[in-house]
mmCIF file of C-alpha atoms in Angstrom:
data_model
loop_
_atom_site.group_PDB
_atom_site.id
_atom_site.type_symbol
_atom_site.label_atom_id
_atom_site.label_comp_id
_atom_site.label_asym_id
_atom_site.label_seq_id
_atom_site.Cartn_x
_atom_site.Cartn_y
_atom_site.Cartn_z
ATOM 1 C CA UNK A 1 215.719 97.185 25.966
ATOM 2 C CA UNK A 2 215.070 96.529 22.272
ATOM 3 C CA UNK A 3 212.224 94.252 21.161
ATOM 4 C CA UNK A 4 212.337 93.063 17.546
ATOM 5 C CA UNK A 5 209.157 91.818 15.910
ATOM 6 C CA UNK A 6 208.780 89.669 12.865
ATOM 7 C CA UNK A 7 205.934 91.094 10.801
ATOM 8 C CA UNK A 8 204.136 88.314 8.928
ATOM 9 C CA UNK A 9 202.364 86.005 11.351
ATOM 10 C CA UNK A 10 203.202 88.131 14.390
ATOM 11 C CA UNK A 11 201.906 91.657 13.754
ATOM 12 C CA UNK A 12 199.789 91.004 10.666
ATOM 13 C CA UNK A 13 197.825 87.830 9.945
ATOM 14 C CA UNK A 14 199.350 87.301 6.530
ATOM 15 C CA UNK A 15 200.986 83.867 6.623
ATOM 16 C CA UNK A 16 197.749 81.946 6.066
ATOM 17 C CA UNK A 17 196.815 84.204 3.145
ATOM 18 C CA UNK A 18 200.178 83.679 1.438
ATOM 19 C CA UNK A 19 200.058 79.939 2.194
ATOM 20 C CA UNK A 20 196.696 79.579 0.439
ATOM 21 C CA UNK A 21 197.959 81.311 -2.694
ATOM 22 C CA UNK A 22 201.243 79.416 -2.818
ATOM 23 C CA UNK A 23 199.594 76.059 -2.108
ATOM 24 C CA UNK A 24 197.205 76.613 -4.996
ATOM 25 C CA UNK A 25 199.986 77.600 -7.415
ATOM 26 C CA UNK A 26 202.359 74.838 -6.315
ATOM 27 C CA UNK A 27 199.598 72.264 -6.713
ATOM 28 C CA UNK A 28 198.883 73.664 -10.187
ATOM 29 C CA UNK A 29 202.584 73.137 -10.952
ATOM 30 C CA UNK A 30 202.399 69.489 -9.854
ATOM 31 C CA UNK A 31 203.663 69.885 -6.288
ATOM 32 C CA UNK A 32 200.588 68.960 -4.280
ATOM 33 C CA UNK A 33 200.499 70.665 -0.894
ATOM 34 C CA UNK A 34 197.847 72.127 1.394
ATOM 35 C CA UNK A 35 197.919 75.587 3.002
ATOM 36 C CA UNK A 36 198.376 73.878 6.362
ATOM 37 C CA UNK A 37 201.431 71.996 5.091
ATOM 38 C CA UNK A 38 202.765 75.242 3.625
ATOM 39 C CA UNK A 39 202.582 76.898 7.039
ATOM 40 C CA UNK A 40 204.219 73.956 8.774
ATOM 41 C CA UNK A 41 207.100 73.551 6.350
ATOM 42 C CA UNK A 42 207.773 76.931 4.838
ATOM 43 C CA UNK A 43 206.560 79.747 7.128
ATOM 44 C CA UNK A 44 209.248 82.396 7.430
ATOM 45 C CA UNK A 45 211.049 81.609 4.159
ATOM 46 C CA UNK A 46 211.072 83.915 1.160
ATOM 47 C CA UNK A 47 208.842 83.047 -1.773
ATOM 48 C CA UNK A 48 211.893 82.431 -3.954
ATOM 49 C CA UNK A 49 213.291 79.942 -1.467
ATOM 50 C CA UNK A 50 209.972 78.086 -1.250
ATOM 51 C CA UNK A 51 209.785 77.696 -5.006
ATOM 52 C CA UNK A 52 213.442 76.645 -5.205
ATOM 53 C CA UNK A 53 212.840 73.911 -2.600
ATOM 54 C CA UNK A 54 209.720 72.726 -4.433
ATOM 55 C CA UNK A 55 211.628 72.531 -7.722
ATOM 56 C CA UNK A 56 214.400 70.550 -6.045
ATOM 57 C CA UNK A 57 211.886 68.038 -4.695
ATOM 58 C CA UNK A 58 210.075 67.816 -8.022
ATOM 59 C CA UNK A 59 213.367 67.350 -9.841
ATOM 60 C CA UNK A 60 212.390 69.825 -12.531
ATOM 61 C CA UNK A 61 211.791 73.562 -12.916
ATOM 62 C CA UNK A 62 208.306 74.930 -12.349
ATOM 63 C CA UNK A 63 206.892 76.720 -15.419
ATOM 64 C CA UNK A 64 207.670 80.423 -15.093
ATOM 65 C CA UNK A 65 204.112 81.170 -16.155
ATOM 66 C CA UNK A 66 203.016 79.697 -12.812
ATOM 67 C CA UNK A 67 205.924 80.655 -10.566
ATOM 68 C CA UNK A 68 205.917 84.217 -11.862
ATOM 69 C CA UNK A 69 202.341 84.762 -10.686
ATOM 70 C CA UNK A 70 203.109 84.073 -7.046
ATOM 71 C CA UNK A 71 204.167 87.478 -5.691
ATOM 72 C CA UNK A 72 201.514 89.417 -7.616
ATOM 73 C CA UNK A 73 198.711 87.094 -6.520
ATOM 74 C CA UNK A 74 199.884 87.144 -2.899
ATOM 75 C CA UNK A 75 199.955 90.953 -2.938
ATOM 76 C CA UNK A 76 196.405 91.066 -4.322
ATOM 77 C CA UNK A 77 195.177 88.617 -1.690
ATOM 78 C CA UNK A 78 196.863 90.584 1.085
ATOM 79 C CA UNK A 79 195.426 93.876 -0.114
ATOM 80 C CA UNK A 80 191.960 92.318 -0.163
ATOM 81 C CA UNK A 81 191.955 90.355 3.075
ATOM 82 C CA UNK A 82 194.785 91.314 5.423
ATOM 83 C CA UNK A 83 194.059 92.148 9.055
ATOM 84 C CA UNK A 84 196.252 92.811 12.085
ATOM 85 C CA UNK A 85 196.822 90.010 14.557
ATOM 86 C CA UNK A 86 194.351 90.365 17.421
ATOM 87 C CA UNK A 87 195.544 92.599 20.236
ATOM 88 C CA UNK A 88 198.527 94.136 18.464
ATOM 89 C CA UNK A 89 197.671 97.797 19.193
ATOM 90 C CA UNK A 90 196.997 97.125 22.872
ATOM 91 C CA UNK A 91 200.202 95.115 23.162
ATOM 92 C CA UNK A 92 202.278 97.920 21.647
ATOM 93 C CA UNK A 93 200.629 100.465 23.948
ATOM 94 C CA UNK A 94 201.714 98.440 26.992
ATOM 95 C CA UNK A 95 205.234 97.601 25.853
ATOM 96 C CA UNK A 96 207.902 99.704 27.573
ATOM 97 C CA UNK A 97 210.787 99.210 25.157
ATOM 98 C CA UNK A 98 212.255 100.373 21.866
ATOM 99 C CA UNK A 99 210.703 98.428 18.982
ATOM 100 C CA UNK A 100 211.475 97.580 15.378
ATOM 101 C CA UNK A 101 210.631 95.034 12.693
ATOM 102 C CA UNK A 102 212.973 92.503 11.068
ATOM 103 C CA UNK A 103 211.422 90.577 8.182
ATOM 104 C CA UNK A 104 212.202 88.489 5.123
ATOM 105 C CA UNK A 105 209.478 90.322 3.177
ATOM 106 C CA UNK A 106 210.387 93.094 0.770
ATOM 107 C CA UNK A 107 210.302 96.680 1.963
ATOM 108 C CA UNK A 108 207.439 97.395 -0.446
ATOM 109 C CA UNK A 109 205.309 94.545 0.891
ATOM 110 C CA UNK A 110 206.069 95.484 4.488
ATOM 111 C CA UNK A 111 204.947 99.046 3.901
ATOM 112 C CA UNK A 112 201.756 97.874 2.182
ATOM 113 C CA UNK A 113 200.926 95.452 4.997
ATOM 114 C CA UNK A 114 201.679 97.893 7.779
ATOM 115 C CA UNK A 115 199.781 100.760 6.162
ATOM 116 C CA UNK A 116 196.760 98.539 5.525
ATOM 117 C CA UNK A 117 196.677 97.402 9.143
ATOM 118 C CA UNK A 118 197.362 100.859 10.588
ATOM 119 C CA UNK A 119 200.734 99.878 12.068
ATOM 120 C CA UNK A 120 203.128 101.722 9.790
ATOM 121 C CA UNK A 121 203.455 104.818 11.956
ATOM 122 C CA UNK A 122 204.029 102.668 15.048
ATOM 123 C CA UNK A 123 207.304 101.387 13.607
ATOM 124 C CA UNK A 124 208.672 103.658 10.904
ATOM 125 C CA UNK A 125 211.480 104.213 10.098
ATOM 126 C CA UNK A 126 212.658 101.146 12.015
ATOM 127 C CA UNK A 127 211.387 98.559 9.526
ATOM 128 C CA UNK A 128 214.169 96.317 8.247
ATOM 129 C CA UNK A 129 213.904 93.947 5.300
ATOM 130 C CA UNK A 130 216.564 91.260 5.080
ATOM 131 C CA UNK A 131 216.241 91.522 1.301
ATOM 132 C CA UNK A 132 217.844 94.973 1.465
ATOM 133 C CA UNK A 133 221.009 93.552 3.034
ATOM 134 C CA UNK A 134 221.972 91.459 0.015
ATOM 135 C CA UNK A 135 221.983 87.902 -1.239
ATOM 136 C CA UNK A 136 222.046 85.196 1.416
ATOM 137 C CA UNK A 137 221.150 87.558 4.265
ATOM 138 C CA UNK A 138 217.571 86.367 4.762
ATOM 139 C CA UNK A 139 216.456 84.391 7.808
ATOM 140 C CA UNK A 140 217.532 81.871 9.038
ATOM 141 C CA UNK A 141 220.716 83.924 8.617
ATOM 142 C CA UNK A 142 221.190 86.307 11.576
ATOM 143 C CA UNK A 143 222.130 89.380 9.512
ATOM 144 C CA UNK A 144 218.908 91.373 9.700
ATOM 145 C CA UNK A 145 218.729 90.956 13.479
ATOM 146 C CA UNK A 146 222.341 92.054 13.911
ATOM 147 C CA UNK A 147 221.714 95.009 11.609
ATOM 148 C CA UNK A 148 218.806 96.147 13.790
ATOM 149 C CA UNK A 149 220.843 95.787 16.977
ATOM 150 C CA UNK A 150 223.624 97.874 15.452
ATOM 151 C CA UNK A 151 221.146 100.572 14.409
ATOM 152 C CA UNK A 152 219.943 100.824 18.017
ATOM 153 C CA UNK A 153 223.435 100.398 19.535
ATOM 154 C CA UNK A 154 221.988 97.425 21.412
ATOM 155 C CA UNK A 155 223.876 94.439 22.782
ATOM 156 C CA UNK A 156 222.357 91.372 21.029
ATOM 157 C CA UNK A 157 222.297 89.564 24.379
ATOM 158 C CA UNK A 158 219.891 92.226 25.661
ATOM 159 C CA UNK A 159 217.570 92.075 22.634
ATOM 160 C CA UNK A 160 214.308 90.118 22.677
ATOM 161 C CA UNK A 161 212.781 88.874 19.425
ATOM 162 C CA UNK A 162 209.156 87.821 18.824
ATOM 163 C CA UNK A 163 208.949 85.213 16.055
ATOM 164 C CA UNK A 164 206.383 82.781 14.694
ATOM 165 C CA UNK A 165 208.642 80.656 12.453
ATOM 166 C CA UNK A 166 211.418 78.205 13.200
ATOM 167 C CA UNK A 167 213.567 79.911 10.557
ATOM 168 C CA UNK A 168 213.147 83.250 12.282
ATOM 169 C CA UNK A 169 213.856 81.747 15.690
ATOM 170 C CA UNK A 170 217.012 80.112 14.352
ATOM 171 C CA UNK A 171 218.216 83.413 12.893
ATOM 172 C CA UNK A 172 217.628 85.319 16.114
ATOM 173 C CA UNK A 173 219.337 82.645 18.202
ATOM 174 C CA UNK A 174 222.297 82.717 15.816
ATOM 175 C CA UNK A 175 222.443 86.484 16.417
ATOM 176 C CA UNK A 176 222.776 85.826 20.151
ATOM 177 C CA UNK A 177 219.288 87.065 21.030
ATOM 178 C CA UNK A 178 216.528 85.609 23.174
ATOM 179 C CA UNK A 179 213.306 84.667 21.408
ATOM 180 C CA UNK A 180 209.661 84.621 22.415
ATOM 181 C CA UNK A 181 207.867 82.212 20.099
ATOM 182 C CA UNK A 182 204.379 83.243 18.971
ATOM 183 C CA UNK A 183 201.566 80.885 17.965
ATOM 184 C CA UNK A 184 198.552 83.212 17.952
ATOM 185 C CA UNK A 185 198.016 83.858 14.234
ATOM 186 C CA UNK A 186 195.706 81.940 11.892
ATOM 187 C CA UNK A 187 198.437 79.768 10.364
ATOM 188 C CA UNK A 188 199.408 78.092 13.651
ATOM 189 C CA UNK A 189 199.334 74.295 13.678
ATOM 190 C CA UNK A 190 199.452 71.432 16.231
ATOM 191 C CA UNK A 191 203.034 71.154 17.374
ATOM 192 C CA UNK A 192 203.846 74.776 16.454
ATOM 193 C CA UNK A 193 204.897 75.706 20.002
ATOM 194 C CA UNK A 194 207.092 72.613 20.312
ATOM 195 C CA UNK A 195 208.769 73.398 16.987
ATOM 196 C CA UNK A 196 209.576 76.956 18.093
ATOM 197 C CA UNK A 197 210.962 75.697 21.402
ATOM 198 C CA UNK A 198 213.120 73.116 19.638
ATOM 199 C CA UNK A 199 214.425 75.872 17.346
ATOM 200 C CA UNK A 200 215.586 77.814 20.400
ATOM 201 C CA UNK A 201 212.742 79.998 21.679
ATOM 202 C CA UNK A 202 213.071 80.512 25.438
ATOM 203 C CA UNK A 203 209.290 80.606 25.843
ATOM 204 C CA UNK A 204 206.170 80.576 23.658
ATOM 205 C CA UNK A 205 202.987 82.658 23.927
ATOM 206 C CA UNK A 206 199.729 82.309 22.038
ATOM 207 C CA UNK A 207 198.381 85.821 22.584
ATOM 208 C CA UNK A 208 200.051 89.166 21.953
ATOM 209 C CA UNK A 209 198.622 90.372 25.260
ATOM 210 C CA UNK A 210 201.209 88.142 26.957
ATOM 211 C CA UNK A 211 204.199 89.735 25.222
ATOM 212 C CA UNK A 212 204.707 92.806 27.497
ATOM 213 C CA UNK A 213 204.760 90.783 30.711
ATOM 214 C CA UNK A 214 207.001 88.157 29.130
ATOM 215 C CA UNK A 215 209.445 90.837 27.953
ATOM 216 C CA UNK A 216 209.428 92.342 31.460
ATOM 217 C CA UNK A 217 210.101 88.946 33.029
ATOM 218 C CA UNK A 218 213.004 88.241 30.672
ATOM 219 C CA UNK A 219 214.456 91.695 31.328
ATOM 220 C CA UNK A 220 214.234 91.138 35.081
ATOM 221 C CA UNK A 221 215.853 87.721 34.768
ATOM 222 C CA UNK A 222 218.656 89.256 32.694
ATOM 223 C CA UNK A 223 219.251 91.920 35.350
ATOM 224 C CA UNK A 224 219.619 89.245 38.032
ATOM 225 C CA UNK A 225 221.906 87.014 35.977
#
C-alpha cells in the first residue's frame, strides 16, 4: 500500500500563511481579496497560476514590482511562522504503509518547510514536486501522482492520497487513485469538506489521527472488492 500526502495544508500548516501574504499583495495590486477567500478559491494552485487568474479577472497585468515580491515574502513568512499540522508525527508513527509527498510547491520550498517542521527525514528522498516534471504538469493534472506510483511500482488503483484542496483531489482522481480529503489545517473554511467530496474524495477527515484507520478501512474494502 502506498499513501501519498500533499504537503501544504496537510503535513505543514502553510496554506493560511501563504494566503495572508498573497491576499495582501493582490489587494495592493487592486484585486481585493481576503485570506479566507484565497483559501477557498485558490488553495492547491501554484503562485504563478493564482496571479495569472487574478490578472485575467482584472483585465490587466499586475505590476511586476508587486507580483515579483510574492514568492520571497511567502518564504520569509513561512520561515518565521510555519508549524506542522497537529498530530502529524503520531499519525506517521501509526501508519503501516509506504509514504511519499506529491506537491505543487517547488523542491526548494518543500525542503525548507519539511526541515523546519522536522519532517524531512520522514519522507526523503520520496518528495516529488510537480514543478520538476515540466510545464503543465502541476495539479489538477495527474502527472505527479502517476510519477510517484511509477517510482513505487504501485497500481494507481491501490494508492491512497491525502489532500486538502479540490485541485489536488481532482488530480488524484484523474490518476485513478482514491482520496481522503483533509480539513484539519488552519485554512479550512465552512463547506470545505463538501467541496472535497464533490471533487471526488471518497471520505473526509478533520484530524490526522483519523488517517491511519481510514487508510486501513479503505485497504480492507479494496481487498474485499
